[in-house]
Coordinates of C-alpha atoms in Angstrom, one line a residue:
E1 CA 0.0 0.0 0.0
K2 CA 1.1 3.6 -0.8
F3 CA 0.3 6.4 1.6
N4 CA -1.1 9.4 -0.3
F5 CA -2.1 11.4 2.8
L6 CA -1.1 10.8 6.4
F7 CA -1.9 13.3 9.2
E8 CA -1.6 13.0 13.0
K9 CA -2.1 15.7 15.7
G10 CA -1.5 18.6 13.3
E11 CA 1.6 17.1 11.7
R12 CA 1.9 15.7 8.1
Y13 CA 3.9 12.4 7.7
F14 CA 5.4 10.9 4.5
A15 CA 5.6 7.2 5.0
E16 CA 7.2 4.7 2.7
P17 CA 5.1 2.1 0.8
R18 CA 4.6 -1.3 2.6
R19 CA 3.0 -4.6 2.0
Y20 CA -0.6 -5.5 2.8
D21 CA -1.4 -6.8 6.3
K22 CA -4.5 -9.0 7.1
L23 CA -6.7 -5.9 7.7
R24 CA -6.0 -4.4 4.3
Y25 CA -6.6 -7.9 2.7
Q26 CA -9.9 -8.1 4.4
L27 CA -10.9 -4.7 3.1
I28 CA -10.1 -5.8 -0.4
M29 CA -11.9 -9.1 -0.2
T30 CA -15.0 -8.0 1.6
K31 CA -15.3 -4.5 0.3
Q32 CA -16.8 -3.6 3.7
K33 CA -15.8 -1.0 6.3
I34 CA -13.8 -2.1 9.4
L35 CA -14.5 -0.3 12.7
I36 CA -12.4 -1.0 15.8
N37 CA -13.6 1.1 18.7
D38 CA -12.0 -0.7 21.6
N39 CA -9.6 -3.4 22.5
V40 CA -7.2 -2.1 19.8
E41 CA -4.3 -4.2 21.2
K42 CA -6.1 -7.4 20.3
A43 CA -7.0 -6.1 16.8
F44 CA -3.3 -5.2 16.2
S45 CA -2.4 -8.8 17.2
D46 CA -5.1 -10.5 15.2
F47 CA -4.5 -8.4 12.0
G48 CA -0.7 -8.1 12.3
L49 CA -1.0 -4.3 12.3
K50 CA 2.0 -2.1 12.8
V51 CA 2.1 1.6 13.7
V52 CA 3.7 3.9 11.0
Q53 CA 7.1 4.9 12.2
G54 CA 7.0 8.2 14.2
T55 CA 3.2 8.0 15.0
E56 CA 1.3 6.9 18.2
M57 CA -0.7 3.8 19.0
P58 CA -4.5 4.6 18.3
K59 CA -7.4 3.6 20.6
S60 CA -10.1 3.8 17.9
L61 CA -9.8 3.0 14.2
L62 CA -12.2 3.2 11.2
Y63 CA -11.3 2.0 7.7
V64 CA -13.7 2.6 4.7
P65 CA -12.8 1.2 1.2
L66 CA -12.7 3.3 -2.0
I67 CA -14.4 1.3 -4.7
V68 CA -14.3 1.8 -8.5
G69 CA -16.6 -0.6 -10.5
N70 CA -16.3 -3.7 -8.3
K71 CA -12.6 -3.2 -7.3
V72 CA -11.2 -1.8 -4.0
T73 CA -8.5 0.7 -5.2
S74 CA -7.8 2.4 -1.8
Y75 CA -9.2 3.3 1.6
V76 CA -9.8 6.2 4.0
S77 CA -8.9 5.7 7.7
L78 CA -9.8 7.8 10.7
Q79 CA -8.0 7.1 14.0
N80 CA -8.3 8.6 17.5
V81 CA -5.1 8.3 19.6
D82 CA -6.7 9.4 22.9
K83 CA -10.0 7.6 23.5
N84 CA -12.0 4.4 22.8
N85 CA -15.4 4.4 21.0
A86 CA -14.5 7.7 19.3
F87 CA -16.5 7.0 16.1
S88 CA -20.3 6.9 16.1
D89 CA -22.7 5.3 13.6
S90 CA -23.3 8.7 12.0
D91 CA -19.5 9.2 11.7
V92 CA -19.3 5.9 9.8
R93 CA -22.2 6.8 7.5
L94 CA -20.7 10.2 6.7
L95 CA -17.3 8.7 5.9
E96 CA -18.9 6.1 3.7
T97 CA -20.8 8.8 1.8
L98 CA -17.6 10.8 1.4
A99 CA -15.7 7.7 0.3
N100 CA -18.2 7.0 -2.5
S101 CA -18.0 10.5 -3.8
M102 CA -14.2 10.4 -3.5
S103 CA -14.1 7.1 -5.5
V104 CA -16.0 8.7 -8.4
A105 CA -13.9 11.9 -8.3
L106 CA -10.6 10.0 -8.3
E107 CA -11.8 7.8 -11.2
N108 CA -12.8 10.9 -13.2
A109 CA -9.4 12.4 -12.5
R110 CA -7.7 9.1 -13.6
L111 CA -9.7 8.9 -16.8
F112 CA -8.9 12.6 -17.5
D113 CA -5.2 12.0 -17.0
E114 CA -5.3 8.8 -19.1
T115 CA -7.0 10.7 -21.9
N116 CA -4.4 13.5 -21.8
R117 CA -1.6 10.9 -21.8
L118 CA -3.0 9.1 -24.9
L119 CA -3.6 12.4 -26.6
K120 CA 0.0 13.4 -26.0
E121 CA 1.3 10.1 -27.3
T122 CA -0.9 10.4 -30.4
E123 CA 0.3 13.9 -31.1
Q124 CA 3.9 12.7 -30.7
G125 CA 3.2 9.8 -33.1
K126 CA 1.7 12.2 -35.6
A127 CA 4.7 14.5 -35.4
E128 CA 7.0 11.5 -36.0
L129 CA 5.1 10.5 -39.1
A130 CA 5.2 14.0 -40.4
V131 CA 9.0 14.0 -40.0
I132 CA 9.2 10.6 -41.8
N133 CA 7.0 11.9 -44.7
S134 CA 9.1 15.1 -45.1
V135 CA 12.3 13.0 -45.2
Q136 CA 10.8 10.6 -47.7
A137 CA 9.6 13.5 -49.9
G138 CA 13.2 14.8 -49.9
L139 CA 14.6 11.3 -50.8
V140 CA 12.2 10.9 -53.7
K141 CA 13.7 14.1 -55.3
E142 CA 17.3 13.4 -54.4
M143 CA 19.1 10.9 -56.7
D144 CA 22.7 11.8 -55.8
I145 CA 24.1 9.4 -53.2
Q146 CA 26.1 12.0 -51.3
G147 CA 23.1 14.3 -51.5
I148 CA 21.0 11.6 -49.7
Y149 CA 23.7 11.2 -47.0
N150 CA 23.7 15.0 -46.4
L151 CA 19.9 15.3 -46.4
V152 CA 19.3 12.5 -43.9
G153 CA 22.4 13.4 -41.8
D154 CA 21.3 17.0 -41.4
R155 CA 17.7 16.0 -40.6
I156 CA 18.8 13.5 -38.0
Q157 CA 21.1 16.0 -36.3
K158 CA 18.2 18.4 -35.9
L159 CA 15.8 15.7 -34.7
F160 CA 17.7 13.8 -32.0
N161 CA 19.5 14.7 -28.8
A162 CA 22.9 13.8 -30.4
Q163 CA 26.1 15.8 -30.7
A164 CA 27.5 13.3 -33.1
V165 CA 25.9 11.7 -36.2
I166 CA 27.6 9.1 -38.4
I167 CA 26.4 7.5 -41.7
A168 CA 28.8 4.8 -42.9
T169 CA 28.8 2.1 -45.6
F170 CA 30.5 -1.3 -45.6
D171 CA 32.9 -2.9 -48.1
H172 CA 32.3 -6.5 -47.2
E173 CA 35.1 -8.0 -49.3
R174 CA 37.8 -5.7 -47.7
R175 CA 36.0 -5.6 -44.3
L176 CA 36.2 -1.8 -44.3
E177 CA 33.7 0.9 -43.3
Y178 CA 33.6 4.2 -45.1
F179 CA 32.4 7.4 -43.4
N180 CA 29.9 9.1 -45.8
Y181 CA 28.7 11.6 -43.2
H182 CA 30.4 12.5 -39.9
I183 CA 29.5 15.5 -37.7
E184 CA 30.4 16.2 -34.1
K185 CA 29.2 19.2 -32.2
G186 CA 28.4 21.1 -35.4
E187 CA 31.7 20.3 -37.1
L188 CA 31.8 18.2 -40.3
S189 CA 34.8 15.9 -40.9
Q190 CA 35.8 13.1 -43.4
P191 CA 37.6 10.3 -41.5
G192 CA 39.4 7.7 -43.6
P193 CA 38.1 4.1 -44.0
R194 CA 38.9 1.6 -41.2
H195 CA 38.5 -2.1 -40.5
F196 CA 35.4 -3.6 -38.8
D197 CA 35.4 -4.0 -35.1
K198 CA 33.1 -6.4 -33.2
V199 CA 30.2 -3.9 -33.2
R200 CA 30.2 -3.6 -36.9
Q201 CA 30.5 -7.3 -37.3
H202 CA 27.6 -7.8 -34.9
L203 CA 25.5 -5.3 -37.0
I204 CA 26.2 -7.3 -40.2
E205 CA 25.5 -10.7 -38.7
T206 CA 22.3 -9.9 -36.8
G207 CA 20.8 -7.0 -38.8
Q208 CA 19.7 -5.6 -35.4
N209 CA 20.2 -2.2 -33.8
I210 CA 22.7 -1.7 -31.0
L211 CA 22.0 0.7 -28.1
I212 CA 24.7 1.5 -25.6
N213 CA 23.2 4.0 -23.1
E214 CA 25.6 3.7 -20.3
D215 CA 29.1 2.5 -19.2
F216 CA 30.7 3.2 -22.6
P217 CA 34.3 2.3 -21.5
K218 CA 33.2 -1.2 -20.6
A219 CA 31.4 -1.6 -24.0
A220 CA 34.4 -0.2 -25.8
A221 CA 36.7 -2.7 -24.2
E222 CA 34.3 -5.6 -24.9
F223 CA 33.7 -4.7 -28.6
G224 CA 37.1 -3.3 -29.4
M225 CA 35.7 0.1 -30.3
K226 CA 38.1 3.0 -30.9
V227 CA 37.1 6.6 -31.0
V228 CA 37.7 8.3 -34.4
P229 CA 40.9 10.4 -34.2
G230 CA 40.2 14.0 -33.2
T231 CA 36.8 13.2 -31.6
E232 CA 35.6 12.7 -28.1
A233 CA 34.4 9.4 -26.4
P234 CA 30.6 9.3 -26.2
K235 CA 28.5 8.4 -23.2
S236 CA 25.5 7.1 -25.2
L237 CA 25.5 5.4 -28.6
L238 CA 22.9 4.0 -31.0
F239 CA 23.8 2.1 -34.2
M240 CA 21.0 1.4 -36.7
P241 CA 21.8 -0.9 -39.7
L242 CA 21.1 0.1 -43.3
K243 CA 19.8 -2.9 -45.3
V244 CA 19.1 -3.8 -48.9
G245 CA 17.1 -7.0 -48.8
E246 CA 18.7 -9.0 -45.9
K247 CA 22.2 -7.6 -46.5
V248 CA 23.5 -4.9 -44.1
T249 CA 25.2 -2.3 -46.3
G250 CA 26.0 0.3 -43.6
Y251 CA 24.7 2.0 -40.6
V252 CA 23.5 5.3 -39.0
S253 CA 24.9 6.1 -35.6
L254 CA 23.7 8.7 -33.0
Q255 CA 26.1 9.6 -30.2
N256 CA 25.7 11.8 -27.1
I257 CA 29.1 12.9 -25.6
D258 CA 27.8 14.5 -22.4
Q259 CA 25.1 12.2 -20.9
E260 CA 24.1 8.6 -20.5
N261 CA 20.7 7.2 -21.3
A262 CA 20.3 9.9 -24.0
F263 CA 18.3 7.8 -26.4
S264 CA 14.7 6.6 -25.7
F265 CA 12.6 3.8 -27.2
S266 CA 10.8 6.4 -29.4
D267 CA 14.3 7.6 -30.7
V268 CA 15.1 4.0 -31.7
R269 CA 11.8 3.5 -33.4
L270 CA 11.9 6.8 -35.4
L271 CA 15.6 6.2 -36.5
S272 CA 14.6 2.7 -37.6
T273 CA 11.9 4.1 -39.9
L274 CA 14.2 6.8 -41.3
S275 CA 16.9 4.2 -41.9
N276 CA 14.5 2.0 -43.9
S277 CA 13.5 4.9 -46.1
M278 CA 17.2 5.9 -46.5
S279 CA 18.1 2.3 -47.5
V280 CA 15.5 2.3 -50.3
A281 CA 16.6 5.8 -51.5
L282 CA 20.3 4.7 -51.5
E283 CA 19.4 1.6 -53.6
N284 CA 17.6 3.9 -56.0
A285 CA 20.6 6.1 -56.2
R286 CA 22.9 3.1 -56.7
L287 CA 20.8 1.9 -59.6
F288 CA 20.9 5.4 -61.0
D289 CA 24.7 5.5 -60.8
E290 CA 24.9 2.1 -62.4
T291 CA 22.7 3.4 -65.2
N292 CA 25.0 6.4 -65.7
R293 CA 28.1 4.1 -65.7
L294 CA 26.6 2.0 -68.5
L295 CA 25.7 5.1 -70.4
K296 CA 29.4 6.2 -70.3
E297 CA 30.7 2.8 -71.3
T298 CA 29.0 2.5 -74.6
E299 CA 27.5 5.0 -77.1
Q300 CA 25.6 2.1 -78.7
R301 CA 23.4 2.0 -75.6
T302 CA 22.8 5.7 -75.3
A303 CA 19.3 5.7 -76.6
E304 CA 18.3 2.6 -74.4
L305 CA 19.8 4.1 -71.3
S306 CA 18.1 7.4 -71.8
V307 CA 14.9 5.4 -71.8
I308 CA 15.9 3.8 -68.4
N309 CA 16.5 7.3 -67.1
S310 CA 13.0 8.4 -68.2
V311 CA 11.5 5.4 -66.6
Q312 CA 13.3 6.0 -63.3
E313 CA 12.3 9.7 -63.5
G314 CA 8.7 8.6 -63.8
L315 CA 9.1 6.0 -61.0
S316 CA 10.6 8.6 -58.6
K317 CA 7.4 10.7 -59.0
E318 CA 4.9 7.8 -59.0
I319 CA 3.7 6.7 -55.6
E320 CA 0.6 4.7 -56.6
M321 CA 1.2 1.0 -57.2
Q322 CA -1.0 0.5 -60.3
G323 CA 0.5 3.7 -61.8
I324 CA 4.0 2.1 -61.6
Y325 CA 2.8 -1.0 -63.5
E326 CA 1.1 1.1 -66.2
L327 CA 4.2 3.4 -66.5
V328 CA 6.7 0.5 -67.0
G329 CA 4.4 -1.5 -69.2
E330 CA 3.7 1.4 -71.6
K331 CA 7.4 2.3 -71.7
I332 CA 8.4 -1.3 -72.5
R333 CA 5.9 -1.1 -75.5
E334 CA 7.9 1.8 -76.9
I335 CA 11.3 0.1 -76.6
F336 CA 11.0 -3.6 -77.4
N337 CA 10.1 -5.7 -80.4
A338 CA 7.4 -7.6 -78.6
Q339 CA 3.7 -8.1 -79.5
V340 CA 3.0 -9.5 -76.0
I341 CA 4.0 -7.7 -72.7
D342 CA 2.7 -8.6 -69.3
I343 CA 3.6 -7.8 -65.7
V344 CA 2.4 -10.2 -63.1
T345 CA 2.7 -10.2 -59.3
Y346 CA 3.3 -13.3 -57.2
E347 CA 1.8 -14.0 -53.7
K348 CA 3.9 -16.7 -52.0
V349 CA 1.4 -17.4 -49.2
T350 CA -1.5 -18.2 -51.6
N351 CA 0.9 -19.4 -54.5
L352 CA -1.1 -17.2 -57.0
L353 CA 0.0 -15.0 -59.9
E354 CA -2.1 -11.9 -60.8
D355 CA -2.0 -9.8 -64.0
R356 CA -1.2 -6.1 -63.3
Y357 CA -0.4 -5.1 -66.9
A358 CA -1.2 -7.0 -70.2
F359 CA -0.9 -6.2 -73.9
E360 CA -1.2 -8.5 -76.8
K361 CA -1.6 -6.9 -80.2
G362 CA -3.8 -4.2 -78.7
D363 CA -5.8 -6.5 -76.4
R364 CA -5.5 -5.3 -72.7
T365 CA -7.4 -8.2 -71.1
L366 CA -6.4 -9.0 -67.6
V367 CA -7.0 -12.7 -66.8
G368 CA -7.1 -12.3 -62.9
T369 CA -5.4 -14.8 -60.7
W370 CA -4.0 -18.3 -61.4
E371 CA -1.5 -20.9 -60.0
P372 CA 1.9 -20.7 -61.6
T373 CA 2.8 -23.5 -64.0
G374 CA 5.3 -24.1 -66.8
F375 CA 7.8 -21.3 -67.6
R376 CA 6.5 -19.0 -64.9
K377 CA 6.8 -21.7 -62.2
Q378 CA 10.4 -22.3 -63.3
V379 CA 11.2 -18.6 -62.8
I380 CA 9.6 -18.7 -59.3
D381 CA 11.4 -21.8 -58.3
T382 CA 14.8 -20.6 -59.5
G383 CA 14.5 -16.8 -59.0
Q384 CA 16.4 -16.5 -62.4
L385 CA 15.5 -14.9 -65.7
L386 CA 14.4 -17.2 -68.5
L387 CA 15.2 -16.6 -72.2
I388 CA 13.9 -18.9 -74.9
N389 CA 14.7 -17.7 -78.5
E390 CA 14.0 -20.9 -80.4
G391 CA 12.3 -24.3 -80.3
L392 CA 9.7 -22.8 -78.0
E393 CA 6.9 -25.2 -78.8
D394 CA 9.0 -28.2 -77.8
K395 CA 10.2 -26.5 -74.6
A396 CA 6.6 -25.6 -73.7
K397 CA 5.6 -29.3 -73.8
E398 CA 8.8 -30.2 -71.8
H399 CA 7.8 -27.7 -69.1
S400 CA 4.0 -28.3 -69.3
S401 CA 3.6 -24.6 -70.1
N402 CA 0.2 -23.7 -71.6
V403 CA -0.9 -20.5 -73.2
I404 CA -3.0 -18.6 -70.6
H405 CA -4.4 -16.1 -73.2
G406 CA -3.9 -15.6 -76.9
E407 CA -1.3 -17.2 -79.2
L408 CA 1.8 -19.4 -78.6
P409 CA 4.9 -17.2 -79.0
K410 CA 8.1 -18.0 -80.9
S411 CA 10.4 -16.0 -78.6
L412 CA 10.0 -15.0 -75.0
V413 CA 11.9 -13.7 -72.0
F414 CA 10.8 -13.7 -68.3
V415 CA 12.6 -11.4 -65.8
P416 CA 11.8 -11.7 -62.1
L417 CA 10.9 -8.8 -59.8
I418 CA 12.9 -9.2 -56.6
S419 CA 12.5 -7.3 -53.4
R420 CA 14.1 -8.1 -50.1
N421 CA 15.5 -11.3 -51.6
E422 CA 12.0 -12.5 -52.4
L423 CA 10.4 -12.9 -55.9
K424 CA 7.4 -10.6 -56.0
G425 CA 6.5 -11.0 -59.7
M426 CA 7.9 -11.0 -63.2
I427 CA 7.9 -9.1 -66.5
S428 CA 7.4 -11.1 -69.7
L429 CA 8.1 -10.1 -73.3
Q430 CA 6.9 -12.4 -76.2
N431 CA 7.2 -12.2 -79.9
L432 CA 4.5 -14.2 -81.8
D433 CA 6.1 -14.0 -85.3
K434 CA 9.9 -14.7 -85.1
E435 CA 12.6 -16.5 -83.2
H436 CA 15.7 -14.8 -81.8
A437 CA 13.6 -11.7 -81.2
F438 CA 15.4 -10.7 -78.0
S439 CA 19.1 -9.9 -77.8
D440 CA 21.5 -9.9 -74.8
S441 CA 21.2 -6.1 -74.7
D442 CA 17.4 -6.4 -74.6
V443 CA 17.6 -8.8 -71.7
S444 CA 20.1 -6.5 -69.9
L445 CA 17.9 -3.5 -70.4
L446 CA 14.8 -5.3 -69.3
T447 CA 16.6 -6.6 -66.2
T448 CA 17.7 -3.0 -65.3
L449 CA 14.1 -1.8 -65.7
A450 CA 12.8 -4.7 -63.5
N451 CA 15.3 -3.7 -60.8
S452 CA 14.2 -0.1 -61.0
M453 CA 10.6 -1.2 -60.9
S454 CA 11.2 -3.4 -57.8
V455 CA 12.7 -0.6 -55.9
A456 CA 9.9 1.8 -56.9
L457 CA 7.3 -0.7 -55.8
E458 CA 9.0 -1.0 -52.5
S459 CA 9.0 2.8 -52.1
A460 CA 5.4 3.0 -53.0
Q461 CA 4.5 0.2 -50.5
R462 CA 6.4 2.1 -47.7
F463 CA 4.6 5.3 -48.6
D464 CA 1.3 3.5 -48.5
E465 CA 2.1 2.1 -45.0
T466 CA 3.2 5.5 -43.7
T467 CA 0.0 7.1 -45.1
R468 CA -2.1 4.4 -43.4
L469 CA -0.3 4.9 -40.1
L470 CA -0.9 8.7 -40.4
K471 CA -4.6 8.2 -41.1
E472 CA -4.9 5.9 -38.1
T473 CA -3.2 8.4 -35.9
E474 CA -5.4 11.3 -37.1
Q475 CA -8.5 9.1 -36.5
R476 CA -7.3 8.3 -33.0
T477 CA -6.7 12.1 -32.4
A478 CA -10.2 12.8 -33.5
E479 CA -11.7 10.1 -31.3
L480 CA -9.8 11.4 -28.2
A481 CA -10.9 14.9 -28.9
I482 CA -14.5 13.7 -29.0
I483 CA -14.1 11.8 -25.7
N484 CA -12.7 14.9 -24.1
S485 CA -15.6 17.1 -25.4
V486 CA -18.1 14.6 -24.0
Q487 CA -16.3 14.3 -20.6
E488 CA -16.1 18.2 -20.4
G489 CA -19.9 18.4 -21.1
L490 CA -20.7 15.6 -18.6
A491 CA -18.6 17.3 -15.9
S492 CA -20.6 20.5 -16.3
K493 CA -24.1 18.9 -16.3
L494 CA -25.9 18.4 -13.0
D495 CA -29.3 17.3 -14.4
I496 CA -29.5 13.6 -15.3
Q497 CA -31.7 14.0 -18.3
A498 CA -29.4 16.7 -19.6
I499 CA -26.6 14.1 -19.5
Y500 CA -28.6 11.6 -21.5
D501 CA -29.5 14.3 -24.1
L502 CA -25.9 15.4 -24.3
V503 CA -24.5 12.0 -25.0
G504 CA -27.3 11.1 -27.4
E505 CA -26.8 14.2 -29.5
K506 CA -23.0 13.7 -29.5
M507 CA -23.5 10.1 -30.8
R508 CA -25.7 11.5 -33.6
E509 CA -22.7 13.6 -34.7
I510 CA -20.2 10.8 -34.6
F511 CA -21.7 7.5 -35.8
N512 CA -23.2 6.2 -39.0
A513 CA -26.5 5.3 -37.3
Q514 CA -30.1 6.2 -38.1
V515 CA -31.3 4.8 -34.7
I516 CA -29.8 5.7 -31.3
D517 CA -31.2 5.0 -27.9
I518 CA -30.2 5.1 -24.3
V519 CA -32.2 3.0 -21.8
T520 CA -31.8 2.7 -18.0
Y521 CA -32.4 -0.6 -16.2
D522 CA -34.0 -1.0 -12.8
S523 CA -32.8 -4.4 -11.4
K524 CA -35.3 -4.3 -8.5
Y525 CA -38.3 -4.3 -10.8
N526 CA -36.6 -5.8 -13.9
L527 CA -37.6 -2.8 -16.1
I528 CA -35.9 -0.8 -18.7
E529 CA -37.0 2.7 -19.7
D530 CA -36.1 5.0 -22.6
R531 CA -34.0 8.1 -21.7
Y532 CA -33.0 9.1 -25.2
S533 CA -34.3 7.9 -28.5
F534 CA -33.8 8.9 -32.1
E535 CA -34.9 7.1 -35.3
K536 CA -34.7 9.2 -38.5
G537 CA -35.9 12.3 -36.7
D538 CA -38.5 10.5 -34.5
T539 CA -37.6 11.1 -30.8
T540 CA -40.5 9.2 -29.2
L541 CA -39.7 7.6 -25.8
V542 CA -41.1 4.2 -25.0
G543 CA -42.2 3.8 -21.4
P544 CA -41.1 1.2 -18.8
R545 CA -41.0 -2.4 -20.0
E546 CA -39.4 -5.7 -19.3
P547 CA -36.1 -6.2 -21.1
K548 CA -36.2 -8.7 -24.0
G549 CA -34.1 -9.9 -26.9
F550 CA -30.8 -8.2 -27.4
R551 CA -31.1 -5.9 -24.4
K552 CA -32.0 -8.8 -22.1
H553 CA -28.9 -10.6 -23.3
V554 CA -26.6 -7.5 -22.7
I555 CA -28.1 -6.9 -19.2
K556 CA -27.7 -10.6 -18.3
T557 CA -24.1 -11.0 -19.5
A558 CA -22.9 -7.4 -18.8
K559 CA -21.1 -7.6 -22.2
L560 CA -21.4 -5.6 -25.4
L561 CA -23.3 -7.2 -28.4
S562 CA -22.3 -6.3 -32.0
I563 CA -24.2 -7.8 -35.0
N564 CA -23.1 -6.5 -38.3
K565 CA -24.9 -8.8 -40.8
D566 CA -27.7 -11.4 -41.2
L567 CA -29.5 -9.5 -38.4
A568 CA -33.0 -10.7 -39.5
Q569 CA -32.0 -14.3 -39.0
V570 CA -30.1 -13.6 -35.7
R571 CA -33.2 -11.9 -34.2
S572 CA -34.9 -15.3 -33.6
T573 CA -31.9 -16.6 -31.7
Y574 CA -32.3 -13.8 -29.1
D575 CA -36.2 -13.7 -29.3
Q576 CA -35.9 -10.1 -30.5
A577 CA -38.9 -8.2 -32.0
V578 CA -38.9 -4.8 -33.6
I579 CA -40.5 -2.4 -31.0
T580 CA -41.0 0.7 -33.2
G581 CA -40.0 1.7 -36.7
E582 CA -37.9 -0.4 -39.1
G583 CA -35.8 -3.5 -38.5
A584 CA -32.0 -2.8 -38.5
K585 CA -29.3 -4.4 -40.6
S586 CA -26.5 -3.5 -38.2
I587 CA -26.6 -3.1 -34.4
V588 CA -24.3 -2.6 -31.5
L589 CA -25.4 -2.5 -27.8
V590 CA -23.0 -1.5 -25.0
P591 CA -23.9 -1.9 -21.3
M592 CA -23.6 1.0 -18.8
I593 CA -22.0 -0.4 -15.6
A594 CA -21.8 1.3 -12.2
G595 CA -20.8 -0.5 -8.9
G596 CA -20.4 -3.7 -10.8
E597 CA -24.1 -3.8 -12.0
V598 CA -25.7 -3.0 -15.3
T599 CA -27.6 0.3 -15.0
G600 CA -28.6 0.7 -18.7
V601 CA -27.8 0.0 -22.3
I602 CA -26.7 2.3 -25.2
S603 CA -27.7 1.1 -28.7
L604 CA -26.7 2.2 -32.3
Q605 CA -28.6 0.8 -35.3
N606 CA -28.2 1.2 -39.0
L607 CA -31.4 0.5 -41.0
D608 CA -29.9 0.5 -44.5
Q609 CA -26.6 -1.3 -44.5
E610 CA -24.7 -4.3 -43.0
N611 CA -21.2 -3.9 -41.6
A612 CA -22.0 -0.3 -40.6
F613 CA -20.0 -0.3 -37.4
S614 CA -16.3 -0.9 -37.2
D615 CA -14.1 -2.0 -34.3
S616 CA -13.1 1.6 -33.7
D617 CA -16.8 2.6 -33.6
V618 CA -17.4 -0.1 -30.9
N619 CA -14.3 1.0 -28.9
L620 CA -15.3 4.6 -29.0
L621 CA -18.9 3.8 -28.0
T622 CA -17.6 1.7 -25.1
T623 CA -15.4 4.6 -23.9
L624 CA -18.4 7.0 -24.1
S625 CA -20.5 4.6 -22.1
N626 CA -17.9 4.3 -19.4
S627 CA -17.6 8.1 -19.2
M628 CA -21.4 8.4 -19.0
S629 CA -21.7 5.7 -16.3
V630 CA -19.1 7.5 -14.1
A631 CA -20.8 10.9 -14.6
L632 CA -24.3 9.4 -13.7
A633 CA -22.8 7.6 -10.6
S634 CA -21.5 10.9 -9.3

């Protein structure tokens, strides 16, 4: 037990927490007051009581539990040091009344604090997602590798409590690390390459972050770490790996020179997300540099490589998945001698292929999903490209490869789409009229385009995930704001009917429901009665009646009931009849509970559509019901 307030003979005491004794345990189990008006010495012996250090032995004691719901959360105790039989029946009744009021007030305060805490966490998460979006927007525009290092390094330095920021890449063959960005206390430097130590080797082998928040000298000795010449030894370090697929290609490091425990869990999470975005951008930049290298090597490929540049330019601007398939498919039509072009995706879990782009002599028919067979199955099994320039009919029989749609080709090439070392799909070119239609340079160019497309699809997928998280965060913020507004309104209302009206009208603003009602339940007479009712403008209140059907079930079980489809058939299971108006297609009922008993039911109904109420709707309605129950109990 923790002493929140301790006062004796005009003096305030601050006692340390201590374990339950038998008396406190009895309070919790029975939920009843304990009055000891005489023979205190015997009670101390029976219950194992001990006087708080520095205080006197009492002669009269009174303990009254504080109860929230059906749980004892605390107690109030009165003690008289000078006389026996100090507390009368009226004293006990008064303290019990005060304890009930205090329980409700403390629960209101706790709920308010919890709401504020969640709101702050939500706002922090929204701010983090905004930072991630801004970095990703910059990365999409930046194709120069050093430009990406500088962009991310500068942004990280501003974001985190770190005097030093390092971005380094690995040369695995030579076991060297290269410092691409290095800043300490505002001063940029360019240290030379150096060999891996145990920390770098651990990063490469595990692909996991390393956080050293205290006792750096011990960690340095254990991992063989050395401070970069001309820099200071840090007190806190965080290493985050940069990965392409499953391969660790480098790392980002934050360091604080002045204090230990400088980096929190949220710092680790945010840096992890930024590192993922940076890894994809660096792979884009690497592919871009590879393209430029090929461009310089041969003038013969100038026209083809300019096409690659235009595709990559388009891909860097395109963030919608289907748009990427269309862009690459149409560009391939301009470049290659192929009457048939298709781009398909592969789902490993279901073992299904699906058309995303198809063209055969002007026909754009998409054939949907199908299990891979023949040539496509070979590409999936091997993860390697497949080029067949002659004898295709015989090889099709050999591999049991059937034509899915259209004619049998005379030349074909399949190039896999690989992301994170997994095959995600393939691009296929086919020529229906001649053999040897595709040269080595065609295959090389198509492979480069496939690699660019794989990276672009990965970027688009990450962008979609970030957008989804941002929308969820904004929705959570809106829900918490609604809860706050209801709780503020409830706190200011003294009239019970006004509380019912306030909550009912607020639910009309929030939910996709044509029917809303709030009923109270009298367990003594087993009657429910409408307190708020709305059905497409009709606010008629139905008088007292016995609970039946859905409401009877909720009252009996004290659990919410949500039915989002086939409601007409489900009604008979619960013996539910339509009382007034139309029969609903979706319904959710949430109990109001006070003192461990059901005191009423809130109901939402949609008359026109099934699946009208989401999990977030149910959660929000439950929170509103809890807030309302507490307000009514007070």
